[in-house]
XYZ file of C-alpha atoms in Angstrom:
694
model
C 193.528 107.734 -40.743
C 195.071 106.367 -37.658
C 192.871 104.207 -35.426
C 191.403 105.743 -32.262
C 193.837 105.877 -29.357
C 192.916 104.232 -26.105
C 193.826 106.017 -22.885
C 194.775 103.690 -20.074
C 193.273 104.659 -16.721
C 195.719 106.223 -14.327
C 194.265 104.340 -11.285
C 193.652 100.677 -11.858
C 192.124 98.053 -9.626
C 195.508 96.466 -9.021
C 196.894 99.841 -7.983
C 194.124 100.320 -5.430
C 194.619 96.824 -4.033
C 198.368 97.367 -3.786
C 197.863 100.706 -1.997
C 195.432 99.147 0.467
C 197.819 96.257 1.068
C 200.707 98.660 1.663
C 198.649 100.775 4.074
C 197.450 97.668 5.894
C 201.013 96.364 6.173
C 202.237 99.737 7.408
C 199.424 99.906 9.944
C 200.118 96.381 11.226
C 203.801 97.232 11.727
C 202.935 100.337 13.748
C 199.610 99.170 15.204
C 200.732 99.351 18.817
C 202.106 102.906 18.528
C 199.054 104.134 16.591
C 196.667 102.640 19.163
C 198.595 104.203 22.014
C 198.580 107.581 20.293
C 194.845 107.398 19.672
C 194.024 106.357 23.218
C 196.368 109.031 24.610
C 194.675 111.677 22.443
C 191.267 110.558 23.653
C 192.445 110.674 27.240
C 193.863 114.208 26.813
C 190.611 115.323 25.150
C 188.624 113.860 28.032
C 190.803 115.627 30.617
C 190.453 118.925 28.716
C 186.682 118.505 28.573
C 186.517 117.869 32.320
C 188.728 120.918 32.966
C 186.442 123.133 30.881
C 183.384 121.794 32.700
C 184.970 122.554 36.080
C 185.862 126.063 34.913
C 182.273 126.663 33.831
C 180.986 125.428 37.193
C 183.354 127.747 39.070
C 182.164 130.664 36.975
C 178.542 129.824 37.889
C 179.122 129.479 41.649
C 178.312 133.104 42.461
C 175.024 133.104 40.570
C 174.103 129.749 42.145
C 174.747 131.147 45.625
C 172.582 134.161 44.815
C 169.760 131.860 43.696
C 170.040 129.833 46.898
C 169.796 132.995 48.994
C 166.610 133.930 47.178
C 165.130 130.438 46.790
C 161.969 130.498 44.764
C 160.290 128.897 41.795
C 161.015 132.108 39.892
C 164.098 134.230 39.444
C 164.390 137.697 41.033
C 163.400 139.360 37.770
C 160.144 137.421 37.699
C 161.244 134.965 35.021
C 161.193 131.202 35.703
C 164.418 129.934 37.229
C 166.611 128.236 34.610
C 167.057 124.508 35.097
C 170.544 123.210 34.296
C 172.678 120.127 34.860
C 175.127 121.893 37.129
C 176.549 121.526 40.588
C 173.371 122.918 42.136
C 171.296 120.184 40.483
C 173.542 117.404 41.759
C 173.595 118.921 45.237
C 169.791 119.142 45.268
C 169.484 115.613 43.896
C 171.850 114.299 46.571
C 169.737 116.050 49.200
C 166.596 114.317 47.959
C 168.392 110.972 47.612
C 169.303 111.126 51.302
C 165.580 111.472 52.028
C 164.291 108.709 49.751
C 167.200 106.350 50.591
C 167.753 107.015 54.292
C 170.345 104.306 55.006
C 172.247 101.191 53.964
C 169.659 98.932 55.523
C 166.648 100.682 54.004
C 164.154 98.856 51.824
C 164.872 101.227 48.948
C 168.544 100.250 48.804
C 167.638 96.569 48.910
C 165.281 97.133 45.974
C 168.037 98.913 44.037
C 170.483 96.058 44.666
C 167.876 93.498 43.633
C 167.071 95.514 40.513
C 170.794 95.722 39.669
C 171.101 91.946 39.911
C 168.207 91.472 37.509
C 169.727 94.059 35.154
C 172.951 92.034 34.975
C 170.997 88.811 34.474
C 168.992 90.352 31.629
C 172.143 91.580 29.866
C 173.809 88.170 30.140
C 170.657 86.475 28.874
C 170.494 88.892 25.939
C 174.102 88.083 25.093
C 173.378 84.377 25.265
C 170.275 84.793 23.070
C 172.409 86.616 20.478
C 174.776 83.629 20.470
C 171.815 81.258 20.038
C 170.493 83.352 17.142
C 173.810 83.002 15.346
C 173.887 79.234 15.851
C 170.276 78.866 14.647
C 171.001 80.743 11.403
C 174.259 78.847 10.922
C 172.493 75.482 11.289
C 169.734 76.670 8.970
C 172.216 77.647 6.237
C 174.127 74.376 6.650
C 170.874 72.379 6.467
C 171.277 70.758 9.912
C 167.599 70.282 10.750
C 168.051 68.393 14.015
C 170.539 70.888 15.393
C 168.237 73.718 14.273
C 165.180 72.261 16.059
C 167.247 71.512 19.181
C 168.502 75.100 19.229
C 164.980 76.437 18.707
C 163.644 74.430 21.667
C 166.516 75.647 23.825
C 165.861 79.209 22.637
C 162.223 78.913 23.806
C 163.363 77.589 27.187
C 165.736 80.529 27.654
C 162.827 82.878 26.918
C 161.147 81.837 30.199
C 163.777 83.331 32.571
C 164.231 86.252 30.154
C 160.557 87.279 30.305
C 160.496 86.691 34.082
C 163.499 88.993 34.417
C 161.781 91.706 32.364
C 158.666 91.492 34.552
C 160.763 91.703 37.708
C 162.520 94.815 36.410
C 159.170 96.515 35.751
C 157.972 95.498 39.218
C 161.142 96.857 40.856
C 160.839 100.150 38.991
C 157.214 100.707 40.064
C 157.972 99.615 43.613
C 160.933 101.985 43.819
C 158.828 104.898 42.546
C 156.192 104.159 45.185
C 158.800 103.897 47.962
C 160.454 107.145 46.866
C 157.135 108.956 46.881
C 156.193 107.537 50.290
C 159.493 108.606 51.853
C 159.422 112.074 50.338
C 155.743 112.676 51.080
C 156.187 111.609 54.706
C 159.177 113.915 55.030
C 157.360 116.896 53.503
C 154.209 116.251 55.553
C 156.239 116.105 58.778
C 157.704 119.554 58.040
C 154.667 121.089 56.334
C 152.254 120.161 59.141
C 154.510 121.158 62.037
C 154.875 124.533 63.758
C 151.999 125.976 61.695
C 154.191 125.896 58.579
C 151.178 125.250 56.341
C 149.675 128.534 57.543
C 152.903 130.521 57.309
C 153.469 129.443 53.703
C 150.120 130.882 52.614
C 149.768 133.838 54.970
C 153.281 135.142 55.674
C 155.219 134.104 52.574
C 154.295 134.224 48.884
C 157.199 132.412 47.213
C 155.150 129.215 46.810
C 151.802 129.818 45.116
C 150.522 126.246 44.773
C 151.840 124.111 47.595
C 149.179 121.446 47.063
C 150.337 120.856 43.474
C 153.968 120.593 44.551
C 153.217 118.055 47.276
C 150.840 115.902 45.229
C 151.826 116.098 41.557
C 155.469 117.200 41.490
C 156.653 114.791 44.181
C 154.934 111.953 42.313
C 156.547 112.973 39.019
C 159.947 113.307 40.668
C 159.656 109.828 42.207
C 158.636 108.229 38.909
C 161.367 110.053 37.011
C 164.040 109.041 39.525
C 162.977 105.377 39.495
C 162.861 105.289 35.691
C 166.203 107.041 35.335
C 168.155 104.375 37.223
C 166.762 101.596 35.063
C 167.144 103.638 31.875
C 170.774 104.467 32.653
C 172.157 101.393 34.429
C 170.923 98.850 31.880
C 172.186 100.702 28.760
C 175.596 101.377 30.315
C 175.957 97.730 31.291
C 174.809 96.621 27.832
C 177.306 98.881 26.090
C 180.218 97.604 28.162
C 179.426 93.918 27.656
C 178.289 94.100 24.012
C 181.180 96.323 22.928
C 183.677 94.001 24.586
C 182.144 91.015 22.770
C 182.066 92.940 19.488
C 185.712 93.944 19.815
C 186.620 90.259 20.037
C 184.457 89.433 16.999
C 185.167 92.279 14.562
C 188.338 93.833 15.935
C 188.970 96.885 18.062
C 189.765 99.286 15.201
C 186.358 99.095 13.586
C 184.607 99.460 16.913
C 186.810 102.444 17.741
C 186.022 104.154 14.432
C 182.314 103.513 14.892
C 182.435 104.866 18.427
C 184.274 107.993 17.269
C 181.673 108.748 14.591
C 178.860 108.100 17.053
C 180.439 110.409 19.631
C 180.795 113.237 17.119
C 177.207 112.897 15.928
C 176.001 112.605 19.544
C 177.818 115.829 20.476
C 176.132 117.619 17.562
C 172.734 116.277 18.653
C 173.343 117.338 22.237
C 174.243 120.840 21.118
C 170.996 121.022 19.154
C 168.845 119.655 22.002
C 166.379 122.283 23.353
C 166.265 122.991 27.137
C 163.524 120.467 27.896
C 164.222 120.678 31.650
C 163.268 124.348 31.701
C 160.210 123.566 29.584
C 159.090 120.857 32.026
C 159.544 123.143 35.039
C 157.589 125.915 33.307
C 154.816 123.488 32.335
C 154.525 122.218 35.912
C 154.387 125.811 37.165
C 151.667 126.766 34.684
C 149.701 123.607 35.514
C 149.865 124.498 39.179
C 148.742 128.080 38.567
C 145.811 126.885 36.434
C 144.782 124.436 39.143
C 145.173 127.152 41.779
C 142.800 129.419 39.834
C 140.141 126.700 39.780
C 140.628 126.022 43.488
C 140.323 129.729 44.231
C 137.072 129.890 42.254
C 135.667 127.020 44.330
C 136.727 128.696 47.589
C 135.114 132.014 46.655
C 132.211 130.679 44.577
C 129.595 132.457 46.708
C 131.308 135.836 46.489
C 131.822 135.517 42.725
C 128.175 134.587 42.255
C 126.971 137.562 44.322
C 129.125 139.946 42.270
C 128.116 138.251 38.992
C 131.803 137.823 38.320
C 131.531 134.668 36.265
C 132.568 136.412 33.061
C 135.672 137.917 34.678
C 136.575 134.563 36.223
C 136.062 132.862 32.860
C 138.438 135.343 31.248
C 141.061 134.646 33.928
C 140.676 130.878 33.605
C 140.785 131.035 29.806
C 143.887 133.191 29.972
C 145.600 130.736 32.313
C 144.588 127.760 30.174
C 145.661 129.312 26.880
C 148.991 130.327 28.401
C 149.489 126.703 29.422
C 148.406 125.333 26.031
C 150.614 127.805 24.193
C 153.596 126.582 26.188
C 152.666 122.909 25.642
C 152.333 123.482 21.881
C 155.742 125.088 21.873
C 157.184 122.018 23.577
C 155.435 119.739 21.074
C 156.945 121.625 18.137
C 160.424 121.421 19.643
C 159.971 117.728 20.426
C 158.816 117.044 16.857
C 161.949 118.382 15.174
C 164.234 117.051 17.880
C 162.599 113.608 17.656
C 162.916 113.648 13.864
C 166.638 114.334 14.144
C 167.185 111.759 16.888
C 165.274 108.983 15.133
C 167.122 109.490 11.853
C 170.579 109.558 13.405
C 170.038 106.795 15.964
C 167.865 104.361 14.003
C 169.208 104.764 10.468
C 172.567 106.505 10.329
C 174.083 104.540 13.200
C 172.452 101.306 11.963
C 174.077 101.766 8.533
C 177.456 102.236 10.184
C 176.821 99.116 12.248
C 175.996 96.995 9.200
C 179.191 98.215 7.573
C 181.145 97.209 10.659
C 179.539 93.745 10.882
C 180.188 93.040 7.199
C 183.796 94.247 7.210
C 185.294 90.921 8.435
C 183.581 89.131 5.529
C 185.433 91.198 2.912
C 188.562 92.342 4.767
C 190.678 90.413 7.232
C 190.928 92.728 10.217
C 193.441 92.262 13.021
C 191.830 90.892 16.138
C 188.649 89.766 14.337
C 187.377 86.196 14.682
C 185.209 84.989 11.797
C 184.283 81.494 10.647
C 185.595 80.320 7.295
C 182.529 78.460 6.031
C 179.494 80.170 4.551
C 177.214 78.946 7.315
C 179.677 79.993 10.020
C 180.096 83.427 8.474
C 176.346 83.878 8.275
C 175.900 82.803 11.879
C 178.713 85.109 13.048
C 177.220 87.985 11.053
C 173.786 87.482 12.644
C 175.333 87.243 16.105
C 177.454 90.357 15.618
C 174.540 92.258 14.110
C 172.342 91.276 17.074
C 174.982 92.465 19.526
C 175.556 95.651 17.555
C 171.828 96.421 17.451
C 171.623 95.828 21.191
C 174.632 98.076 21.766
C 173.188 100.756 19.484
C 169.861 100.491 21.253
C 171.651 100.876 24.580
C 173.493 103.961 23.344
C 170.251 105.335 21.950
C 168.576 104.877 25.316
C 171.438 106.730 26.944
C 170.947 109.551 24.464
C 167.216 109.617 25.109
C 167.885 109.513 28.850
C 169.521 112.931 28.571
C 166.058 114.409 28.150
C 164.875 112.378 31.131
C 167.740 113.751 33.204
C 166.733 117.277 32.183
C 163.140 116.554 33.185
C 164.360 115.130 36.482
C 166.308 118.360 36.982
C 163.074 120.314 36.550
C 161.196 118.240 39.128
C 164.207 118.318 41.463
C 164.312 122.100 41.249
C 160.629 122.459 42.163
C 160.707 119.962 45.042
C 163.890 121.412 46.558
C 162.428 124.913 46.177
C 159.499 123.779 48.323
C 161.846 122.291 50.937
C 164.022 125.427 50.966
C 161.039 127.718 51.507
C 159.706 125.447 54.272
C 163.109 125.562 55.977
C 163.184 129.363 55.697
C 159.683 129.689 57.115
C 160.504 127.420 60.043
C 163.568 129.586 60.744
C 161.401 132.696 60.664
C 162.617 133.974 57.270
C 159.590 135.284 55.388
C 159.480 136.940 51.978
C 156.318 138.610 50.789
C 155.614 141.119 48.068
C 153.952 144.149 49.650
C 151.266 146.226 47.960
C 150.908 148.691 50.805
C 149.258 152.094 50.925
C 151.762 153.292 53.486
C 155.524 153.646 53.574
C 156.690 150.344 52.087
C 160.258 150.658 53.394
C 159.025 151.386 56.898
C 156.516 148.531 56.738
C 159.135 146.145 55.390
C 161.392 146.936 58.330
C 158.575 146.041 60.720
C 157.655 142.897 58.797
C 161.246 141.628 58.853
C 161.401 141.927 62.618
C 161.339 138.854 64.785
C 159.586 138.759 68.115
C 159.768 136.583 71.170
C 157.205 134.055 72.377
C 156.972 133.257 76.074
C 154.715 130.726 77.754
C 152.622 131.447 80.837
C 149.061 131.004 82.078
C 148.007 134.503 80.917
C 147.944 136.221 77.530
C 150.035 139.350 77.174
C 151.024 141.376 74.106
C 153.974 143.711 74.459
C 154.571 145.997 71.450
C 153.246 143.516 68.884
C 152.545 144.976 65.392
C 149.233 144.266 63.677
C 149.394 144.040 59.878
C 146.739 143.679 57.171
C 147.123 140.996 54.469
C 148.505 143.525 51.936
C 151.209 144.716 54.335
C 149.576 147.814 55.848
C 150.470 148.268 59.492
C 147.251 148.860 61.431
C 148.898 149.187 64.837
C 152.655 149.461 65.228
C 152.775 148.312 68.841
C 149.835 146.634 70.565
C 150.126 145.994 74.307
C 147.554 144.445 76.646
C 147.198 141.625 79.142
C 144.290 139.385 80.131
C 144.189 136.754 82.844
C 141.859 133.864 83.490
C 138.298 135.203 83.722
C 139.041 138.522 81.958
C 136.573 138.009 79.139
C 137.644 140.303 76.303
C 135.487 141.920 73.600
C 137.411 142.922 70.472
C 135.568 145.570 68.528
C 137.514 145.154 65.282
C 139.042 142.062 63.795
C 142.783 141.645 64.207
C 143.804 140.815 60.654
C 147.226 139.363 61.277
C 149.866 139.390 63.960
C 153.411 139.769 62.684
C 156.429 138.357 64.491
C 157.450 141.321 66.581
C 157.515 142.436 70.182
C 156.839 139.895 72.912
C 153.851 137.566 73.083
C 153.139 135.659 76.271
C 150.578 132.901 75.999
C 149.631 129.477 77.304
C 150.396 126.322 75.360
C 148.642 125.771 72.031
C 146.176 123.296 73.551
C 144.983 125.951 75.999
C 143.876 128.352 73.227
C 140.970 127.481 70.938
C 139.623 129.352 67.908
C 136.023 129.285 66.664
C 135.701 131.078 63.303
C 132.461 132.215 61.707
C 132.575 129.290 59.280
C 133.778 126.249 61.238
C 136.139 123.703 59.764
C 134.500 120.276 59.523
C 136.868 117.424 58.573
C 135.949 114.200 56.803
C 134.738 111.558 59.222
C 131.964 110.704 61.633
C 129.782 113.022 63.685
C 131.919 112.144 66.676
C 135.019 113.274 64.781
C 133.430 116.693 64.216
C 133.013 117.235 67.951
C 136.369 115.952 69.178
C 138.527 117.371 66.328
C 141.550 117.429 66.303
C 141.522 114.569 68.828
C 141.086 110.980 67.741
C 138.698 108.442 69.260
C 141.611 106.853 71.126
C 142.555 110.234 72.600
C 138.934 110.812 73.578
C 138.863 107.530 75.494
C 142.184 108.372 77.163
C 140.604 111.596 78.484
C 137.775 109.475 80.009
C 135.170 111.141 77.780
C 132.226 109.040 76.616
C 129.596 109.410 73.933
C 127.115 110.105 76.715
C 129.002 113.261 77.643
C 129.127 114.334 74.024
C 125.384 113.831 73.796
C 124.976 116.086 76.850
C 126.750 118.908 75.005
C 124.499 118.403 71.983
C 121.394 118.485 74.161
C 122.406 121.829 75.647
C 122.840 123.139 72.116
C 119.495 121.582 71.071
C 120.964 119.404 68.290
C 120.809 115.998 69.989
C 118.454 114.880 67.201
C 121.530 114.413 64.987
C 122.297 111.385 67.157
C 118.941 110.204 68.471
C 117.148 110.253 65.100
C 120.000 108.671 63.171
C 120.449 104.860 63.286
C 124.233 105.257 63.127
C 124.323 107.735 66.009
C 127.756 109.263 66.485
C 129.127 106.932 63.785
C 127.174 108.698 61.052
C 129.709 109.577 58.349
C 129.736 112.207 55.629
C 132.405 113.262 53.161
C 131.161 116.851 53.115
C 129.546 118.014 56.321
C 129.270 121.519 54.892
C 126.486 120.284 52.606
C 124.759 118.212 55.309
C 124.570 120.903 58.000
C 123.453 124.506 57.766
C 125.756 127.301 58.929
C 123.829 127.588 62.194
C 124.130 123.846 62.837
C 127.837 124.004 61.993
C 128.323 126.784 64.545
C 126.584 124.680 67.198
C 128.849 121.718 66.387
C 131.837 124.024 66.743
C 130.573 125.185 70.132
C 130.171 121.551 71.215
C 133.794 121.092 70.162
C 134.744 123.970 72.446
C 132.836 122.405 75.370
C 134.620 119.103 74.792
C 138.143 120.564 74.792
C 137.574 123.096 77.625
C 140.616 125.276 76.878
C 141.776 128.079 79.124
C 141.100 130.715 76.440
C 138.748 130.721 73.435
C 138.823 133.186 70.539
C 135.291 133.518 69.156
C 135.298 135.214 65.753
C 131.625 135.919 64.946
C 131.008 132.251 65.730
C 127.361 132.875 66.747
C 126.311 135.000 63.768
C 123.876 132.375 62.425
C 122.164 131.283 65.650
C 119.259 132.831 67.524
C 119.864 135.225 70.444
C 118.449 132.600 72.816
C 120.932 129.973 71.603
C 123.731 132.534 71.720
C 122.952 133.174 75.391
C 123.047 129.407 76.104
C 126.427 129.098 74.355
C 128.080 131.923 76.308
C 126.574 130.887 79.608
C 127.809 127.297 79.258
C 131.269 128.394 78.075
C 131.705 130.655 81.105
C 130.351 127.929 83.395
C 133.086 125.585 82.124
C 135.729 128.154 83.123
C 136.693 129.238 79.610
C 137.970 132.803 79.231
C 136.309 134.274 76.127
C 137.920 136.597 73.582
C 135.080 137.607 71.263
C 135.398 139.412 67.937
C 131.977 140.958 67.338
C 129.927 144.160 67.113
C 126.713 142.648 68.487
C 125.454 144.581 71.534
C 123.859 141.459 72.961
C 127.316 140.064 73.714
C 128.616 143.005 75.730
C 127.281 141.782 79.041
C 129.343 138.598 78.807
C 132.697 140.441 78.833
C 134.771 142.425 81.322
C 137.414 143.966 79.048
C 137.293 145.690 75.673
C 139.910 146.160 72.949
C 138.853 148.627 70.264
C 140.727 150.072 67.282
C 140.079 153.522 65.862
C 141.278 152.706 62.321
C 144.027 155.386 62.476
C 146.747 153.361 64.168
C 145.397 153.789 67.697
C 143.495 151.522 70.058
C 141.811 151.435 73.459
C 142.098 148.662 76.020
C 140.296 148.830 79.358
C 137.381 147.707 81.489
C 133.961 147.211 79.918
C 130.894 148.359 81.886
C 128.225 146.714 79.774
C 125.225 148.350 81.472
C 126.691 151.838 81.300
C 127.810 151.341 77.711
C 124.372 150.044 76.703
C 122.730 153.036 78.366
C 125.046 155.412 76.509
C 124.352 153.647 73.236
C 120.583 153.872 73.838
C 120.898 157.567 74.624
C 123.017 158.094 71.521
C 120.428 156.383 69.327
C 117.665 158.493 70.855
C 119.610 161.686 70.201
C 120.267 160.580 66.625
C 116.553 160.133 66.081
C 115.871 163.615 67.475
C 118.536 165.160 65.288
C 117.064 163.516 62.215
C 113.688 165.064 63.090
C 115.103 168.632 63.390
C 114.807 169.503 59.646
C 111.158 168.442 59.651
C 110.459 170.533 62.766
C 112.195 173.562 61.287
C 110.207 173.201 58.080
C 106.958 172.975 60.064
C 107.833 176.099 62.100
C 108.511 177.949 58.873
C 105.112 176.934 57.537
C 103.342 178.139 60.692
C 105.042 181.534 60.680
C 104.155 182.333 57.054
């Protein structure tokens, strides 16, 4: 038999080496043309991508304009407004940047410049440390002990400015966040607490449900996110530029280009798979605010809930709000888990493997443009240096990838803060939007509610065709007209729920009209602050008012013991005066406040409901003696004799305004009560007559 035949392999090692050598030679001959073609293709792809992005933005302009016309934290269909990285986001961000960085000479810009300088210093130090690492390993491999120890000592010395730079960057970031929040909070407070905007937002407009949460929590989160974003974007971009330039000199531009191309493709895939975290953050902030609002509402109406035994219903509402929030948070956690798994694998392992392949390529293949030592120690040192720079560059790119989520979160906070500013601007311009749940003709009511009136200033108060509207949008009186002058004390028989902007209102300046509600507002501060509110102590001294005069008011109201029996006197301080004083005492403090300010007109809304009739008589007598024209909202007959005019509503859209003859009206009321008693006795008399006749 013939011996076994041996088949020679078709592809041998020499064939592969020859093919690689031929391809390398061909590439080197045409390297310039190939590089130009690649760079030109990348440039054309970039231009095409920008063109597509612009086309998408133009297509979204109409919807963006519609959203701006109906600015709210929710879309017109009731769903949360979608948060995107579009032209609207950048316009809103630029608007907020002009607030937090007001000028070229501002402290915020100086902090940013200082932070940028430290960012550059840290990158250069990191590059120098990478060079030192390579030299240390090279000396270690070569067995140069003295050079190794010298390099180690120098490496420890360089660590001092490096750690100082890191601490300064953290300090700058925190300082910037604090400055941003201060600027933005001051700006919002100046608009929110001017022209009664804080009242209009809650009473006349319902687009913002939780203003307190927006001003406190969301502005803080926006400021922190903005400060972190600059550091998390500027440093990685700078690192990538410097490290990639150094790597291109060490390992050649081709390998770096190939690595960058693979990274870009994988990054695009990751970006396409990234969930809309910005929308999730905005929804979470909205749900947090609603949950907090429910708790605040329970505190405000705790007494009413307790009287109705509504704790179970309130618990159901709170549980529902909390579980809605937790359900949304759990959804975000699940999305973050899978997205984090994908990101960590690609960024930490896949890209690191590509980087190790790139760093080791000059050891096995001579690449054009690569600089690599010939000795074993030099090659080892160069490999460590290149690997250190590559890891730093990869880390920088990874931080840029992670910063995409931070940008989306910033977009969510930006959307909520600008929504607040837009609604405040609308309210200050007289543009109100409120959902009506009216029992009447909604279209007719809406037409009245959209009307704008005129406010004139004079010494008297005059209403000319002013509509009166209930909180749910029902129009109680379509056109109320009356006029009172100084000394025309007015008794209002039914509470005016709300005045809408309509008709013409003539009134004195705001300081000449004072309101005393049934439950007085008592701010934090001293006893003196309760009496002079909203004035300050400095303003009190400017008006030549002394503590002795304040004590006189308290004596007339029979509460001077608050000062005389307290060692601190008027300086006695409490954080919650509502717990320290009873309702009756609070009403006396409020009346002392009225005596102190001495306005031209005072609106008294059941402000004497918790005091004795004797004290009520003292209050009204002293107020009239001080020349204050009283406008009282009350049904108490004991107050009739203190007024000259009466304004009474019939509950059917009509009203009566005229002179009040207290004595005659009291006599009529007494006669009416007597007749009522007689009429109630008629059935008993008839029954008795029937018994006598049988």
